[in-house]
mmCIF file of C-alpha atoms in Angstrom:
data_model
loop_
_atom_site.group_PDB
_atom_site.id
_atom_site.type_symbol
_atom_site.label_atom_id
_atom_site.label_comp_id
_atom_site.label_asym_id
_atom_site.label_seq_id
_atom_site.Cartn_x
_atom_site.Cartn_y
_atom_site.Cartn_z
ATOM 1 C CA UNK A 1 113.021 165.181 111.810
ATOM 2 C CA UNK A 2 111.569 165.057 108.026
ATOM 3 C CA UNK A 3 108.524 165.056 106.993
ATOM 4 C CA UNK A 4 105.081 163.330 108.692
ATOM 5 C CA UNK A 5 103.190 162.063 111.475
ATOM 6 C CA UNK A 6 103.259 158.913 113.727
ATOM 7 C CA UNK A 7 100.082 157.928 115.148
ATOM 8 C CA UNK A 8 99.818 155.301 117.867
ATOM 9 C CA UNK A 9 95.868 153.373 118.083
ATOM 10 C CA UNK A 10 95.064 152.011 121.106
ATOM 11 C CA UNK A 11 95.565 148.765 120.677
ATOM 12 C CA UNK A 12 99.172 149.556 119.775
ATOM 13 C CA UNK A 13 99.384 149.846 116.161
ATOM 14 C CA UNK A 14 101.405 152.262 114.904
ATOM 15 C CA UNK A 15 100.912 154.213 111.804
ATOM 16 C CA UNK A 16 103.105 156.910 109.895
ATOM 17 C CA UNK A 17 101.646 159.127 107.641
ATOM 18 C CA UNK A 18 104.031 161.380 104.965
ATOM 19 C CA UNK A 19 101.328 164.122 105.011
ATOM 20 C CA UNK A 20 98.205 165.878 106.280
ATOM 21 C CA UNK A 21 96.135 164.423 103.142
ATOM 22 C CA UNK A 22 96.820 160.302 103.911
ATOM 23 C CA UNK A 23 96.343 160.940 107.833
ATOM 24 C CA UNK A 24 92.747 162.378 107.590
ATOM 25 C CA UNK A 25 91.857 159.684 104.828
ATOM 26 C CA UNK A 26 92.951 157.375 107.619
ATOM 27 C CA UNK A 27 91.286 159.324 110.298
ATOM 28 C CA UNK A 28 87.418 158.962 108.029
ATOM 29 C CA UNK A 29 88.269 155.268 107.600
ATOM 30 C CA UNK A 30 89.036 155.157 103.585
ATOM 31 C CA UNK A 31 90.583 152.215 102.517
ATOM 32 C CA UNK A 32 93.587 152.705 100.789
ATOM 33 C CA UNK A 33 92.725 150.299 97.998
ATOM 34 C CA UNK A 34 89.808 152.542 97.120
ATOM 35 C CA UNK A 35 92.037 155.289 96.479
ATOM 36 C CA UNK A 36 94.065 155.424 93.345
ATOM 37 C CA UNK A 37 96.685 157.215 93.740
ATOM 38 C CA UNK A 38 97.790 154.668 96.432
ATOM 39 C CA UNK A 39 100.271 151.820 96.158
ATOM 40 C CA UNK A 40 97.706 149.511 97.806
ATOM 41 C CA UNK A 41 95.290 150.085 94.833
ATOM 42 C CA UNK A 42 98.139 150.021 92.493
ATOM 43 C CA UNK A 43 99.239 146.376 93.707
ATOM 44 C CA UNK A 44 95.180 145.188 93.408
ATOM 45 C CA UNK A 45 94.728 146.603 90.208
ATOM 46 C CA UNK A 46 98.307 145.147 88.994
ATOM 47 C CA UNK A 47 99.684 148.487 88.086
ATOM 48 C CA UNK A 48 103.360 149.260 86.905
ATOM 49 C CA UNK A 49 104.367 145.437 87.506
ATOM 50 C CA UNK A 50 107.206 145.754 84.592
ATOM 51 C CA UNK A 51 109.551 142.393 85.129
ATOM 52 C CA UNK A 52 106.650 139.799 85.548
ATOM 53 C CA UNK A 53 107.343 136.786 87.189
ATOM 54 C CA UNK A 54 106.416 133.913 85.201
ATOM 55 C CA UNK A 55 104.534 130.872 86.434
ATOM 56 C CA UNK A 56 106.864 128.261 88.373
ATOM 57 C CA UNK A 57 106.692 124.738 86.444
ATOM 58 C CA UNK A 58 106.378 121.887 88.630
ATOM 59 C CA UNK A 59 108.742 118.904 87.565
ATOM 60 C CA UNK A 60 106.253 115.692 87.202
ATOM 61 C CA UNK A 61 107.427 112.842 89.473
ATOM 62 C CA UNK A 62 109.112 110.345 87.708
ATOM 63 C CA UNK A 63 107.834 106.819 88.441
ATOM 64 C CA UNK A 64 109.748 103.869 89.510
ATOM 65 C CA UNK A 65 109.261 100.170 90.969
ATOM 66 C CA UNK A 66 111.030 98.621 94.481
ATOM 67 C CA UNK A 67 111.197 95.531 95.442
ATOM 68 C CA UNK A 68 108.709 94.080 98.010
ATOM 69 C CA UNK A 69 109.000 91.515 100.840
ATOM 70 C CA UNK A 70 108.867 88.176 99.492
ATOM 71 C CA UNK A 71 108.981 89.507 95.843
ATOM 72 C CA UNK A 72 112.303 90.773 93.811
ATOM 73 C CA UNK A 73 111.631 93.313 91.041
ATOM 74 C CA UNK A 74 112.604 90.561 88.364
ATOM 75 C CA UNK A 75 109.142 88.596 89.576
ATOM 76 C CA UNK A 76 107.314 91.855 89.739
ATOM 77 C CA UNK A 77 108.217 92.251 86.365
ATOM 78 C CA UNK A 78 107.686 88.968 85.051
ATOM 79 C CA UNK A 79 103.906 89.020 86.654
ATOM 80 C CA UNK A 80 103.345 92.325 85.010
ATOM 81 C CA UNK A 81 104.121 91.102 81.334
ATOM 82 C CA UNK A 82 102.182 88.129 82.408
ATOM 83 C CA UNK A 83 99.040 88.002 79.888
ATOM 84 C CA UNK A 84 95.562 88.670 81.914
ATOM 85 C CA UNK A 85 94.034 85.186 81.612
ATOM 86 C CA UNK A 86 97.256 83.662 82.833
ATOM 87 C CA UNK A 87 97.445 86.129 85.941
ATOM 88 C CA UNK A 88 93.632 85.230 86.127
ATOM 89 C CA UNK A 89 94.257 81.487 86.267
ATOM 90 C CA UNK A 90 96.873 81.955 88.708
ATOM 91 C CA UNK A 91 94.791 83.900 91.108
ATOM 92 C CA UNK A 92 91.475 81.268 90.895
ATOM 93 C CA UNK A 93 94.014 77.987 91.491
ATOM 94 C CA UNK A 94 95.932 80.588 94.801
ATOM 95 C CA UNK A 95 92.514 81.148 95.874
ATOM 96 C CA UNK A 96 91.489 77.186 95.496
ATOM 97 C CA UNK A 97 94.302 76.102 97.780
ATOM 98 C CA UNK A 98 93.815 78.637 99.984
ATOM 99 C CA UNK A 99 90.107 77.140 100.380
ATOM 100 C CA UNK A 100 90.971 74.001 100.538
ATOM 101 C CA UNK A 101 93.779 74.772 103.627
ATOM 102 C CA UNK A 102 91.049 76.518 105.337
ATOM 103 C CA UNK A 103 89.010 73.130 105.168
ATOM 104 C CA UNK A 104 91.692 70.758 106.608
ATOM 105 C CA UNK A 105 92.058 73.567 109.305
ATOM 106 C CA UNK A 106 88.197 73.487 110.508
ATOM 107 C CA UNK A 107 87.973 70.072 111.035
ATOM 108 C CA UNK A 108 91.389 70.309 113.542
ATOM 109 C CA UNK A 109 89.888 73.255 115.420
ATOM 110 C CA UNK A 110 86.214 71.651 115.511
ATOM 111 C CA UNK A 111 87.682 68.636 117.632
ATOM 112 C CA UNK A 112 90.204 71.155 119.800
ATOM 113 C CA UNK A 113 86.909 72.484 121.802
ATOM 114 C CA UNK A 114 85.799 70.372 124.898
ATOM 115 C CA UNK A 115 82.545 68.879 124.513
ATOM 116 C CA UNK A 116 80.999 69.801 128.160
ATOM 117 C CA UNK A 117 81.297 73.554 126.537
ATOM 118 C CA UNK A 118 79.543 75.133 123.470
ATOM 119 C CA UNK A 119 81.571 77.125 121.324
ATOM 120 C CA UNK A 120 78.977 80.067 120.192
ATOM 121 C CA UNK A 121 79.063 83.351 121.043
ATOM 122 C CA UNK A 122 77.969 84.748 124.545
ATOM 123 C CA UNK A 123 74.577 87.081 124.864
ATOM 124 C CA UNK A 124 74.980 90.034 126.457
ATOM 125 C CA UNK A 125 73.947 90.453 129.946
ATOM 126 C CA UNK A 126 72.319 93.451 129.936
ATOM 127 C CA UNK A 127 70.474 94.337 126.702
ATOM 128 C CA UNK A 128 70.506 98.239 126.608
ATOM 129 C CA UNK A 129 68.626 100.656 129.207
ATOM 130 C CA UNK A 130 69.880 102.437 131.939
ATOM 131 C CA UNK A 131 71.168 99.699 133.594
ATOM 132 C CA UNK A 132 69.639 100.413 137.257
ATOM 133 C CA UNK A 133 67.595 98.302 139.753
ATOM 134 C CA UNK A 134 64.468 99.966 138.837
ATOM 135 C CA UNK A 135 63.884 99.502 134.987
ATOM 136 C CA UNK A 136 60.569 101.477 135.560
ATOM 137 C CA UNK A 137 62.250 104.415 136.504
ATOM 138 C CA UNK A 138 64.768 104.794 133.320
ATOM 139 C CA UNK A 139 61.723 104.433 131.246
ATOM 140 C CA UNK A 140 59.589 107.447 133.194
ATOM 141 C CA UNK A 141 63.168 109.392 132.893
ATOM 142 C CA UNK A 142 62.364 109.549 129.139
ATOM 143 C CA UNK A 143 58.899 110.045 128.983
ATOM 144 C CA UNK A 144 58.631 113.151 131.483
ATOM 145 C CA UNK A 145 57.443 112.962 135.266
ATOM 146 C CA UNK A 146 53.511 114.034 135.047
#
């Protein structure tokens, strides 16, 4: 009862038209956003919007420091006011021990190996190709059968 027309596509969509006038513009395949008088073109063009919403602030993140394993914030913070050529020093004389741990350590691994083996690194067995009894034939696979 009322006013209008339901129309049902084929694939199922169904449409509802107040009047004669928006059903045939439908029917000829008129976008409504072409037309004016239409909400659709009202909503592109930004038409009779009164109570605008305004732009939603995003609240900054606010920084803060944990603690990490093997470090409480107090040394975190004591490294940090640290001046640069201090924290510089400090890195060169970690990375000197650090050296020099890693040359007591060769010499102990060096005399772990057996002598009757060598301790390089294997070659490969096979050393790319197809991997078949008949190199020949990978290679004629490649360059065409005449």
């Amino acid at each position: 009862p009322g006013h209008g027309k339901k129309f049902m596509a084929k694939d199922g969509k169904v449409s509802f038209f107040i009047n004669a006038k928006a059903a045939s513009l439908f029917k000829q395949r008129i976008k409504p956003v072409k037309l004016r008088w239409t909400q659709a073109w009202r909503r592109m063009n930004k038409k009779g919007k009164t109570d605008e919403t305004t732009k939603k602030r995003t609240r900054k993140v606010a920084k803060f420091q944990k603690a990490i394993v093997g470090m409480s914030l107090e040394d975190i913070k004591k490294k940090k006011a640290q001046k640069p050529e201090l924290r510089q020093q400090a890195k060169e004389a970690a990375a000197k021990e650090a050296k020099a741990r890693q040359t007591v350590k060769k010499p102990a691994a060096a005399k772990a190996v057996p002598k009757g083996k060598a301790a390089g690194p294997k070659a490969p067995k096979n050393k790319g190709g197809s991997g078949g009894a008949n190199p020949a034939a990978a290679t004629k696979k490649y360059m065409g059968s005449r």
